[in-house]
JSON list of C-alpha atoms in Angstrom, two decimals:
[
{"chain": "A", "resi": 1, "resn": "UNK", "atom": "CA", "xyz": [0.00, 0.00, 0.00]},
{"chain": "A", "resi": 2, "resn": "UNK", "atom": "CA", "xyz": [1.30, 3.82, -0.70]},
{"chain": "A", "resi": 3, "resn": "UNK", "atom": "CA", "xyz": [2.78, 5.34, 2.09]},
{"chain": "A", "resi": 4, "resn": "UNK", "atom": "CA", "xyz": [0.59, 8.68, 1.74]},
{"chain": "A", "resi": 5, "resn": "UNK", "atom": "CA", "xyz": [-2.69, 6.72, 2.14]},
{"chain": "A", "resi": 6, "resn": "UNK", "atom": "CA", "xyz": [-1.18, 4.56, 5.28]},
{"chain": "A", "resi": 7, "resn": "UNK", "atom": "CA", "xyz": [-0.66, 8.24, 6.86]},
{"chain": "A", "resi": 8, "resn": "UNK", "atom": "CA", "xyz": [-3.47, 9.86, 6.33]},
{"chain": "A", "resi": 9, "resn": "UNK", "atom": "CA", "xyz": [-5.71, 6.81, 6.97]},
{"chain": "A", "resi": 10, "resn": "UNK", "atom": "CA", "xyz": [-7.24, 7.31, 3.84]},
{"chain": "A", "resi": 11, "resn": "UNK", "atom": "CA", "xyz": [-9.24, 4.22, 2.16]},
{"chain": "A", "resi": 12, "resn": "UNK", "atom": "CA", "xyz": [-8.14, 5.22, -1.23]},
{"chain": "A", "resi": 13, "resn": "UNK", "atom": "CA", "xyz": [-6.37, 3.02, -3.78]},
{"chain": "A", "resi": 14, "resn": "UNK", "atom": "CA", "xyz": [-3.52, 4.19, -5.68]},
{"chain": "A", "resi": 15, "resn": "UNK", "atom": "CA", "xyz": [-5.73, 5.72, -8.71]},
{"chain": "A", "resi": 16, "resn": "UNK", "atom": "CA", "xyz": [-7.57, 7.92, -6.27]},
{"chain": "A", "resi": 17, "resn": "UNK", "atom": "CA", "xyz": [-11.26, 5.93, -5.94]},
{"chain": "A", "resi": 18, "resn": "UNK", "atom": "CA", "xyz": [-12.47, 4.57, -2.99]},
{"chain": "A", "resi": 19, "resn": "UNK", "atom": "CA", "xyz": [-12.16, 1.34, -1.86]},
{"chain": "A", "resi": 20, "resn": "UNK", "atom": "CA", "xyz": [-15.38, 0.98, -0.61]},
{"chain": "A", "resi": 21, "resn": "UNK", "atom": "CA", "xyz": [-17.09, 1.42, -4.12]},
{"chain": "A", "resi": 22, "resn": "UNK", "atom": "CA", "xyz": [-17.87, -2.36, -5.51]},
{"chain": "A", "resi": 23, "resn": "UNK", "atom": "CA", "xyz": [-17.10, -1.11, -9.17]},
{"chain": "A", "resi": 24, "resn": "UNK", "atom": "CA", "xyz": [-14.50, 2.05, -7.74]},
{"chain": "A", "resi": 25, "resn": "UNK", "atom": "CA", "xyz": [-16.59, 4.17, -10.16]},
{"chain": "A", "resi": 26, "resn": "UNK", "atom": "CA", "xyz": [-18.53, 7.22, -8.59]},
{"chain": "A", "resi": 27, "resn": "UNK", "atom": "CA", "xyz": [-20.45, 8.25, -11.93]},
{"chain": "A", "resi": 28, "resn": "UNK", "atom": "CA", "xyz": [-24.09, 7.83, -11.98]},
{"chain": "A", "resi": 29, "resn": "UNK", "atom": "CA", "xyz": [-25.85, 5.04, -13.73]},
{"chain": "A", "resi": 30, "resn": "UNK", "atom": "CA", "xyz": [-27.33, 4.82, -16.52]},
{"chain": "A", "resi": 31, "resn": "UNK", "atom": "CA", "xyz": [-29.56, 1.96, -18.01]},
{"chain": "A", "resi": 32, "resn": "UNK", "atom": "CA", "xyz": [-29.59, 2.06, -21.93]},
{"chain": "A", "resi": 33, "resn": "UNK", "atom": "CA", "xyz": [-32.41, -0.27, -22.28]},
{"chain": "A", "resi": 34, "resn": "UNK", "atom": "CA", "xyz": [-34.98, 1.32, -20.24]},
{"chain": "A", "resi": 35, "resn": "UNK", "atom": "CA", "xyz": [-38.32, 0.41, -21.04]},
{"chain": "A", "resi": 36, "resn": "UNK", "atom": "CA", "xyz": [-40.19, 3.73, -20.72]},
{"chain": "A", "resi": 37, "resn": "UNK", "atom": "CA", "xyz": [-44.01, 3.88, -18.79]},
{"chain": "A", "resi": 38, "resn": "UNK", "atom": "CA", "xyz": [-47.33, 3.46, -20.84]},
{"chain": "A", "resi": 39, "resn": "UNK", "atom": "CA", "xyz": [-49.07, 6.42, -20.75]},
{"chain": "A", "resi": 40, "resn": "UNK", "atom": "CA", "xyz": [-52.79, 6.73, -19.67]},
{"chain": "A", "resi": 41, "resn": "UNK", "atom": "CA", "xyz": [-53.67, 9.14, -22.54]},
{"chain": "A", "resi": 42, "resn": "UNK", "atom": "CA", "xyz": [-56.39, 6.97, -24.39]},
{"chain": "A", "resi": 43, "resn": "UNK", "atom": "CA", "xyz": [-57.70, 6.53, -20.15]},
{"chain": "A", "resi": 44, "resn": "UNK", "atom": "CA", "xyz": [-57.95, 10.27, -19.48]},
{"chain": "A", "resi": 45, "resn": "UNK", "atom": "CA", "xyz": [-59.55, 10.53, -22.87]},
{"chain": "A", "resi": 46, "resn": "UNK", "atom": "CA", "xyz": [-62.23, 7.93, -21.97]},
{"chain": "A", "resi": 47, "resn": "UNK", "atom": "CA", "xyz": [-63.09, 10.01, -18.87]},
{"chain": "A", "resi": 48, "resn": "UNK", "atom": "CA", "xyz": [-63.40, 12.99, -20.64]},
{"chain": "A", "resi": 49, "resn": "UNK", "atom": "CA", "xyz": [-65.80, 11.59, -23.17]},
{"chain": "A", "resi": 50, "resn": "UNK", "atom": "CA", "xyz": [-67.50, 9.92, -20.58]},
{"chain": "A", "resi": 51, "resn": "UNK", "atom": "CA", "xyz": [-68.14, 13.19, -18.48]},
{"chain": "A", "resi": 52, "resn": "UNK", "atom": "CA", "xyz": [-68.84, 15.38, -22.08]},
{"chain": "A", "resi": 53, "resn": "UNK", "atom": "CA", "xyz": [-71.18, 12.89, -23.10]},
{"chain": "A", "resi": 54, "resn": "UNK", "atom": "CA", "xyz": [-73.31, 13.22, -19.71]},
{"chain": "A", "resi": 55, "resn": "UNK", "atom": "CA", "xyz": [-73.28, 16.67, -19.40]},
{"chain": "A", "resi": 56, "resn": "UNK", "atom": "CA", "xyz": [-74.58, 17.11, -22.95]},
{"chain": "A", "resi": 57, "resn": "UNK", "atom": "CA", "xyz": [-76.74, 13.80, -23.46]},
{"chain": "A", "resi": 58, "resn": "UNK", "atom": "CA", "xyz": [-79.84, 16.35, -24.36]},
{"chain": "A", "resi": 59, "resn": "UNK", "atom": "CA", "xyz": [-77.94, 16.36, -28.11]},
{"chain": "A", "resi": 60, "resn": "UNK", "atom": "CA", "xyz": [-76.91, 13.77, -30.35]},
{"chain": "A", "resi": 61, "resn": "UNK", "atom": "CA", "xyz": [-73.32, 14.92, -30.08]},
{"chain": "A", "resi": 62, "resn": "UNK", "atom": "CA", "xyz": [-73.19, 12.72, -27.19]},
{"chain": "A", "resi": 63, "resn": "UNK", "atom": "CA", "xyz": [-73.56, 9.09, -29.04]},
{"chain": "A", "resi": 64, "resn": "UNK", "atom": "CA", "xyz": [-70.37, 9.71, -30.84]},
{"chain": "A", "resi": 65, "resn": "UNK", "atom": "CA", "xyz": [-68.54, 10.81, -27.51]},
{"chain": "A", "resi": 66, "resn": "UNK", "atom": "CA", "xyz": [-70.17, 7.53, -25.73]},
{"chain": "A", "resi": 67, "resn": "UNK", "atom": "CA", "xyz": [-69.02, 5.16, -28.49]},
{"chain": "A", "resi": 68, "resn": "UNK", "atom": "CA", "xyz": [-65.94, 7.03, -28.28]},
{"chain": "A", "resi": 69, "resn": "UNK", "atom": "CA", "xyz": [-65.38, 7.27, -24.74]},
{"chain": "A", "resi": 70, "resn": "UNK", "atom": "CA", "xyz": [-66.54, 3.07, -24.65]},
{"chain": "A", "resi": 71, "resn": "UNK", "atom": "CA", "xyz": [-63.87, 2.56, -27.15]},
{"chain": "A", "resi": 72, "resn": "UNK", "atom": "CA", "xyz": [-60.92, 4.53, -25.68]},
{"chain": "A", "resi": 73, "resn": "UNK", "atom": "CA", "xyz": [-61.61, 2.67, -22.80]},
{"chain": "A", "resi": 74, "resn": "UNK", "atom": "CA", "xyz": [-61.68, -0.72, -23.44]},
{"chain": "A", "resi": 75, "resn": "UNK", "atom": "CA", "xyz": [-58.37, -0.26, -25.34]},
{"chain": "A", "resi": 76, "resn": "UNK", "atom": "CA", "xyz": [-57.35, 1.29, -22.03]},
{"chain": "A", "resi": 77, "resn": "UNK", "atom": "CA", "xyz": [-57.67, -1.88, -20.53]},
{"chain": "A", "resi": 78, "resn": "UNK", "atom": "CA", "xyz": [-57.17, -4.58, -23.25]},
{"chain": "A", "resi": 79, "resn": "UNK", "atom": "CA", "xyz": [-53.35, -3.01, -23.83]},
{"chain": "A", "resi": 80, "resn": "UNK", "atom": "CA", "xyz": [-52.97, -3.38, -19.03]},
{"chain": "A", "resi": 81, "resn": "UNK", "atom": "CA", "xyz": [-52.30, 0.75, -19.19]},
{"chain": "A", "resi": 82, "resn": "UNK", "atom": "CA", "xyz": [-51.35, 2.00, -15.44]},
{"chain": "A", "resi": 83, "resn": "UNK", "atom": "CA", "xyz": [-54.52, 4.16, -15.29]},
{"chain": "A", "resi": 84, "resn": "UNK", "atom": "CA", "xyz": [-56.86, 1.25, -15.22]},
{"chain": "A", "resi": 85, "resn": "UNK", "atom": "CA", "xyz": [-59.52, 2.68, -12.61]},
{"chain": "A", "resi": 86, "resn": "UNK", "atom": "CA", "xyz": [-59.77, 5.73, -14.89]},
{"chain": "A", "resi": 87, "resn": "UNK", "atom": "CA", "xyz": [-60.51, 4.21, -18.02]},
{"chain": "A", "resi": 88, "resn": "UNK", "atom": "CA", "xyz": [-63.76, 1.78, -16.07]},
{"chain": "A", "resi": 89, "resn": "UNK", "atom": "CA", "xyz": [-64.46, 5.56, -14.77]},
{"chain": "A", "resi": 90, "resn": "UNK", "atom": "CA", "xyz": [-64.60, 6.62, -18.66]},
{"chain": "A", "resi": 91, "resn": "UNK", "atom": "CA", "xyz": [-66.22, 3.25, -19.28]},
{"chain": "A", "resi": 92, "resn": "UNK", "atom": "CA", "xyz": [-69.21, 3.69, -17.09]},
{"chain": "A", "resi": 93, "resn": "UNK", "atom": "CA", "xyz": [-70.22, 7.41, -17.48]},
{"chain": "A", "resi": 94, "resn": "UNK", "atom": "CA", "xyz": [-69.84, 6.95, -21.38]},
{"chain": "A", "resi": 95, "resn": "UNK", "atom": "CA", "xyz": [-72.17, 4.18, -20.62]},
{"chain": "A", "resi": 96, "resn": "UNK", "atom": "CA", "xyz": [-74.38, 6.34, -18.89]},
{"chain": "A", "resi": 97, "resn": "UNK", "atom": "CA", "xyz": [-74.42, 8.98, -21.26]},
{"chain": "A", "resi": 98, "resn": "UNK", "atom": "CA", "xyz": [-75.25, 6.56, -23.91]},
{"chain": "A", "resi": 99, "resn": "UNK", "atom": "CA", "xyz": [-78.21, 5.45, -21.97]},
{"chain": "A", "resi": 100, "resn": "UNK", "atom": "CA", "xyz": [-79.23, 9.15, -21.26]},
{"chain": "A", "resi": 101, "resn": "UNK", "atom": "CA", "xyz": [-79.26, 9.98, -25.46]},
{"chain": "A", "resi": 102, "resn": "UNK", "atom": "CA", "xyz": [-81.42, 7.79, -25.65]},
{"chain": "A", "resi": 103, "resn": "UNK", "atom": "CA", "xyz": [-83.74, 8.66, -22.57]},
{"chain": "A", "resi": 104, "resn": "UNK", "atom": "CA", "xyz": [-83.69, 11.69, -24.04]},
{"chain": "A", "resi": 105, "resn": "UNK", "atom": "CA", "xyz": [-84.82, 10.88, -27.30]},
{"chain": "A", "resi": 106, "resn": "UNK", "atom": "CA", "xyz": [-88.04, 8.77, -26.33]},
{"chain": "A", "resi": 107, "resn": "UNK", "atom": "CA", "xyz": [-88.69, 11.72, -23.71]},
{"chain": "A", "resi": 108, "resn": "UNK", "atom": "CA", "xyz": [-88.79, 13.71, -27.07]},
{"chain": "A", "resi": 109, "resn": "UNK", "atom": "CA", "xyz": [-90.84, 11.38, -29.26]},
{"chain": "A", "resi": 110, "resn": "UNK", "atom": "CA", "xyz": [-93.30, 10.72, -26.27]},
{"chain": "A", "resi": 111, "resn": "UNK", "atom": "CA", "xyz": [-93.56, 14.94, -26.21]},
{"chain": "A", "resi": 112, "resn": "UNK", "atom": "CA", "xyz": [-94.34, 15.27, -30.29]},
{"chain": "A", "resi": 113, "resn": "UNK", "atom": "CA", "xyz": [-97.36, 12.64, -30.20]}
]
């Protein structure tokens, strides 16, 4: 062992690292083959279709954003997405919504007779 390092009572090899390092390197790590996270986008989008197609079930707008909102969601969950609460949340009130439509439209045809 160097003389310098025996004196100070220093844990230091002769190229300066530590000893106590199990690879002596000090640098972070990186991981090159990081899988990144799924996103919940087509989840969020589900929800918001879901809670758009409620709040304007009086109009036929809201059977496309049901359909869409069902859709959206059910990918959500085929493709095991993080948000998975979110998208049965998008699920059921585009559900609803669909259900509403058409409430709404045999509340109409029961008014024009």
């Amino acid at each position: 062992m160097n003389e310098n390092n025996t004196q100070n009572g220093s844990n230091q090899n002769n190229n300066g690292y530590s000893s106590f390092s199990p690879n002596n390197y000090n640098g972070p790590v990186v991981v090159a083959n990081a899988v990144p996270e799924k996103n919940g986008g087509k989840a969020v989008a589900s929800l918001v279709c879901g809670i758009l197609s409620i709040l304007g079930s009086w109009s036929f707008v809201s059977i496309g954003l049901s359909i869409a909102g069902i859709i959206l969601g059910i990918i959500n969950l085929v493709q095991k997405n993080p948000q998975k609460g979110m998208a049965i949340a998008g699920i059921i009130l585009s559900v609803l919504g669909f259900l509403l439509v058409w409430v709404f439209i045999f509340i109409y045809a029961v008014a024009m007779l």
